[in-house]
Short mmCIF file of C-alpha atoms in Angstrom, two decimals:
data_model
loop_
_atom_site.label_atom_id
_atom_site.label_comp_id
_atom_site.label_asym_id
_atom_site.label_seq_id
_atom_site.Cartn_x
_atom_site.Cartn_y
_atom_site.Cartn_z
CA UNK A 1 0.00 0.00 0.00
CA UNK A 2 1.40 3.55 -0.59
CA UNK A 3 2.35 5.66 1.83
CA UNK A 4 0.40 8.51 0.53
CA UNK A 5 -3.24 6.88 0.59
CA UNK A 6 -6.09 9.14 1.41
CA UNK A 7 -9.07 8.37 2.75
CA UNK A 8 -10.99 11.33 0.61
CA UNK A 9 -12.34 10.54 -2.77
CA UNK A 10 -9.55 11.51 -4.40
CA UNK A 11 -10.05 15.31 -5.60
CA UNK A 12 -7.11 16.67 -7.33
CA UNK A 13 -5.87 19.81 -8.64
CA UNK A 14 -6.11 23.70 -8.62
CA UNK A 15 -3.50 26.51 -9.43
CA UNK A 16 -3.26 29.71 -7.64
CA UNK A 17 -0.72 31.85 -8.41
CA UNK A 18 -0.13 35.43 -6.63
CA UNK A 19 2.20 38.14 -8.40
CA UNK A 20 3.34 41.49 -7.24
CA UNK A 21 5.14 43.92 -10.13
CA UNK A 22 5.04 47.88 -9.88
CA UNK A 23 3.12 47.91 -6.48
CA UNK A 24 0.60 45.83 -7.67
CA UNK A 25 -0.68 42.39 -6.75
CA UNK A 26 -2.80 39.97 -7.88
CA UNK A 27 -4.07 36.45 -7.20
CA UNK A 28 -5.31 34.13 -10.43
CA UNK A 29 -6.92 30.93 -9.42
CA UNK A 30 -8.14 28.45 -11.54
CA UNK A 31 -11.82 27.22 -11.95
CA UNK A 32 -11.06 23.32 -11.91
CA UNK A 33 -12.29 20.46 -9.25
CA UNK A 34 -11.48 17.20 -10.26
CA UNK A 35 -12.13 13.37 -9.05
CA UNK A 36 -9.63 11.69 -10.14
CA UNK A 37 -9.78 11.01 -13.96
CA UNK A 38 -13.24 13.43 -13.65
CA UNK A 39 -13.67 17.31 -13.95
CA UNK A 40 -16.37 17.70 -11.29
CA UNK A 41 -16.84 21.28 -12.10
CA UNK A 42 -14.83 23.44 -14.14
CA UNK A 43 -15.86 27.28 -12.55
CA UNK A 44 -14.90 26.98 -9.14
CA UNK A 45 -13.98 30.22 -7.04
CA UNK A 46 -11.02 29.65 -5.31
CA UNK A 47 -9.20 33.78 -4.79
CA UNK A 48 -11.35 35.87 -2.37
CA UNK A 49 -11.00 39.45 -0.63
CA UNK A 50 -10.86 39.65 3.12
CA UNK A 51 -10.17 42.41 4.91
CA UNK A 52 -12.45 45.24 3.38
CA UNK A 53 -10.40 44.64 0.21
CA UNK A 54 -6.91 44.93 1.23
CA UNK A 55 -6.26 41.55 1.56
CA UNK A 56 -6.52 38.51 -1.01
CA UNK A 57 -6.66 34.96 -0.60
CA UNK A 58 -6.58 31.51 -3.08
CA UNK A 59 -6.42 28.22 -1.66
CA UNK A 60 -6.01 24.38 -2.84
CA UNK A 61 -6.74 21.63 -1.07
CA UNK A 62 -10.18 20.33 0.34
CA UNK A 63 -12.78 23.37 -0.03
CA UNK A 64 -14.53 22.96 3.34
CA UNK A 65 -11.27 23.19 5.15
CA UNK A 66 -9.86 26.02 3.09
CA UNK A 67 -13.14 27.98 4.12
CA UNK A 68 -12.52 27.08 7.40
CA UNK A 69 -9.00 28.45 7.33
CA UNK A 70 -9.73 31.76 5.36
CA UNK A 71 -12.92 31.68 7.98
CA UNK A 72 -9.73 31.86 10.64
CA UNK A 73 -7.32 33.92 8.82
CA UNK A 74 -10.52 36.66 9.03
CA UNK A 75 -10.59 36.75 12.44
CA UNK A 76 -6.90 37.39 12.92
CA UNK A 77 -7.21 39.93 10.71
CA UNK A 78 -9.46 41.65 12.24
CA UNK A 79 -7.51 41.00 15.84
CA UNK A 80 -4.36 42.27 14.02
CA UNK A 81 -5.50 44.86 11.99
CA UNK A 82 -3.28 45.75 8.96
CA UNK A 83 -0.64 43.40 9.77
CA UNK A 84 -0.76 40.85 7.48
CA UNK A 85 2.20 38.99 8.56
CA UNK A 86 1.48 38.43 12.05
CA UNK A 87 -2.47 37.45 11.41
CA UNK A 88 -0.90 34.36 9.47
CA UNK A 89 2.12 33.59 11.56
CA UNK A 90 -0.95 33.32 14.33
CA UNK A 91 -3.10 31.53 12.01
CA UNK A 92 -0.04 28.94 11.37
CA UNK A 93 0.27 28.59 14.82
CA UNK A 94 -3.19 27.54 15.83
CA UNK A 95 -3.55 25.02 12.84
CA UNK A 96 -0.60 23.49 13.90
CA UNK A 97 -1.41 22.96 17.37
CA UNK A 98 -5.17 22.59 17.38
CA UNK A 99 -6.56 19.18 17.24
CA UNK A 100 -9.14 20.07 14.61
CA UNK A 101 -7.32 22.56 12.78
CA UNK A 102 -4.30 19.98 12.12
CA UNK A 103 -6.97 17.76 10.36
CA UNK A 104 -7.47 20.56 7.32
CA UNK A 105 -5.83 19.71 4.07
CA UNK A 106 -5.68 23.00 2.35
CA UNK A 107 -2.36 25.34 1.68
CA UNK A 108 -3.21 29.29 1.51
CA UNK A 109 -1.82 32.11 -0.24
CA UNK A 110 -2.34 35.13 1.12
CA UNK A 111 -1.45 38.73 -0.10
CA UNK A 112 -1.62 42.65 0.24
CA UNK A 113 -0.28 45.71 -1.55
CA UNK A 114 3.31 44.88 0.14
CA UNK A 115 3.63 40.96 1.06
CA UNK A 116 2.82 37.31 -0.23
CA UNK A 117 2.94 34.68 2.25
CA UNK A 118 2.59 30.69 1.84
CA UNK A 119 0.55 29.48 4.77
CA UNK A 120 0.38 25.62 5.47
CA UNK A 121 -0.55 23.18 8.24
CA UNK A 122 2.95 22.16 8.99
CA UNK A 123 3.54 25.80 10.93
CA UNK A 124 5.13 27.22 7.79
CA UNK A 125 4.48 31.24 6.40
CA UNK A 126 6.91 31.66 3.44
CA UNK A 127 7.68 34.83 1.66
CA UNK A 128 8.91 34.72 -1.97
CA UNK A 129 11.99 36.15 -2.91
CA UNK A 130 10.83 37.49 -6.33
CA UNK A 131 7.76 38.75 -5.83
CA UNK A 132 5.47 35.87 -6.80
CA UNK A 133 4.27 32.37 -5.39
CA UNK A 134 1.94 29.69 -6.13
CA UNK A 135 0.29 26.63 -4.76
CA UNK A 136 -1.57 23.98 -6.07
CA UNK A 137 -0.94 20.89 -8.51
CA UNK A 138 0.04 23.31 -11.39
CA UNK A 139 1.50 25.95 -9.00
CA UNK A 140 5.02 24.94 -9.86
CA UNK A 141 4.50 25.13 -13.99
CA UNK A 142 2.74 28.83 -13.14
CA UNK A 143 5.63 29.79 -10.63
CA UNK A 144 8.05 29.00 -12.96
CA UNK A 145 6.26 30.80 -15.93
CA UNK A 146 5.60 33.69 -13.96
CA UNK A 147 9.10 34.35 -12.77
CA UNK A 148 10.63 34.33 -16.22
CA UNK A 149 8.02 36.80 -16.80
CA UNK A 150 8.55 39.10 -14.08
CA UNK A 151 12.00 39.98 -15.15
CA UNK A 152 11.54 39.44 -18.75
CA UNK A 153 8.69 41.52 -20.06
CA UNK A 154 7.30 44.77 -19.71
CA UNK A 155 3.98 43.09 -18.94
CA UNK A 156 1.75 44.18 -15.57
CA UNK A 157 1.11 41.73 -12.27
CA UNK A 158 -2.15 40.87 -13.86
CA UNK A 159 -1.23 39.92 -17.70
CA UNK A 160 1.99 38.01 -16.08
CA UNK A 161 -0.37 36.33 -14.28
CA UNK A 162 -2.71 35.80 -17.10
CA UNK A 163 0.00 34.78 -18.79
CA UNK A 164 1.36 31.75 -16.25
CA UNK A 165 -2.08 30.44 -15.71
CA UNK A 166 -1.81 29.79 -19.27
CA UNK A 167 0.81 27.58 -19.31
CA UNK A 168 0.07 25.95 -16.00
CA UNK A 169 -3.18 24.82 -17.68
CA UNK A 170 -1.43 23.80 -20.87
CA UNK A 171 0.72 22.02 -18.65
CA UNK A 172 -1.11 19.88 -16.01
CA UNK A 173 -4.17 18.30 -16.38
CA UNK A 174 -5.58 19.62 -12.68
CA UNK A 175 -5.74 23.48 -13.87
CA UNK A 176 -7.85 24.53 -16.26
CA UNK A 177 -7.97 28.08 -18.03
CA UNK A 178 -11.24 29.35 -16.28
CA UNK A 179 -9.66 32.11 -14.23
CA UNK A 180 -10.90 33.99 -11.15
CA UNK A 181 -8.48 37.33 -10.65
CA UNK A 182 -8.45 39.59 -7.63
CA UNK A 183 -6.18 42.68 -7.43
CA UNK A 184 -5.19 45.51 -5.39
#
C-alpha cells in the first residue's frame, strides 16, 4: 500500500498563483475540481477578498477546510488589523497545534499591496523572494512561468499572471484556463 493513501475521494488539482510587479498584486486561481480522472466542475472560485479589500486569498486543497481556514485567517485579521504577517504567523500557529485545525488539508496564499505569504498546516508562512508564489498541482509550472516573466517583459502583475495560468493549464491536467483574478 502507498504511503500517501487518502481516505478522501480523491479530488485533485487547482493553481493559484499570486504576483506582485510595480506595487501591484494579484491572485489568479483556476476554476477546476477534479475526481480523479473526472472534472467535477470546471468554474470553481477559489481567490477571495478579506479584509475590506486589502487583503486577497486563493487556496487548494479540500474546499470545506480552506473555508474554514480563510474563515480563521478573518478573524486574525481583524484581531491584528493591517498586519498581514502576524495574522498568518498566528493563524499557522493555531492550525498546527489545534486538534481540529491539524486535520485541514488545504495550503493558503495570502497577499496585500506589500507581502505574499505561503501558509500551510505544517507551521510554515513563506515569503517569496521574487515577488510571486503559487500553490496547487500546477503551482510549480505557473511559478516557474511567472518568474521568467517578471524579469523578462514589460507586462503588468495581472497579464503576467494571465499569462502563467496559461501555461500551467497547458501544462497539467488539474488546472484549467477558467480564471478567477483579484487585485489591489
Amino acid at each position: 500500500m502507498s504511503e500517501h493513501t487518502t481516505t478522501g475521494p480523491g479530488w485533485h488539482g487547482t493553481t493559484i498563483l499570486a504576483v506582485r510587479k510595480d506595487g501591484r498584486t494579484v491572485i489568479a486561481g483556476d476554476g477546476q475540481v477534479s475526481m480523479g480522472p473526472t472534472i467535477v466542475k470546471g468554474a470553481a472560485r477559489k481567490v477571495r477578498t478579506l479584509a475590506g479589500g486589502k487583503v486577497l486569498a486563493g487556496f487548494a486543497g479540500a474546499t470545506a477546510d480552506a473555508f474554514t481556514l480563510i474563515e480563521r485567517l478573518e478573524a486574525k485579521l481583524e484581531q491584528y488589523p493591517d498586519q498581514l504577517a502576524r495574522a498568518c504567523v498566528d493563524l499557522a500557529k493555531d492550525w498546527r497545534t489545534d486538534r481540529y485545525l491539524r486535520r485541514l488539508e488545504a495550503m493558503l496564499l495570502v497577499a496585500d499591496k506589500a507581502s505574499i505569504f505561503t501558509v500551510t498546516g505544517v507551521g510554515d508562512v513563506l515569503e517569496p523572494e521574487y515577488g510571486t508564489a503559487a500553490v496547487g498541482s500546477g503551482g510549480n509550472y505557473a511559478l516557474a512561468a511567472a518568474r521568467a516573466l517578471l524579469d523578462n517583459t514589460d507586462l503588468d502583475a495581472e497579464a503576467i499572471a494571465r499569462r502563467a495560468m496559461a501555461i500551467a493549464a497547458d501544462i497539467d491536467v488539474y488546472t484549467n484556463g477558467n480564471l478567477t483574478i483579484e487585485k489591489l
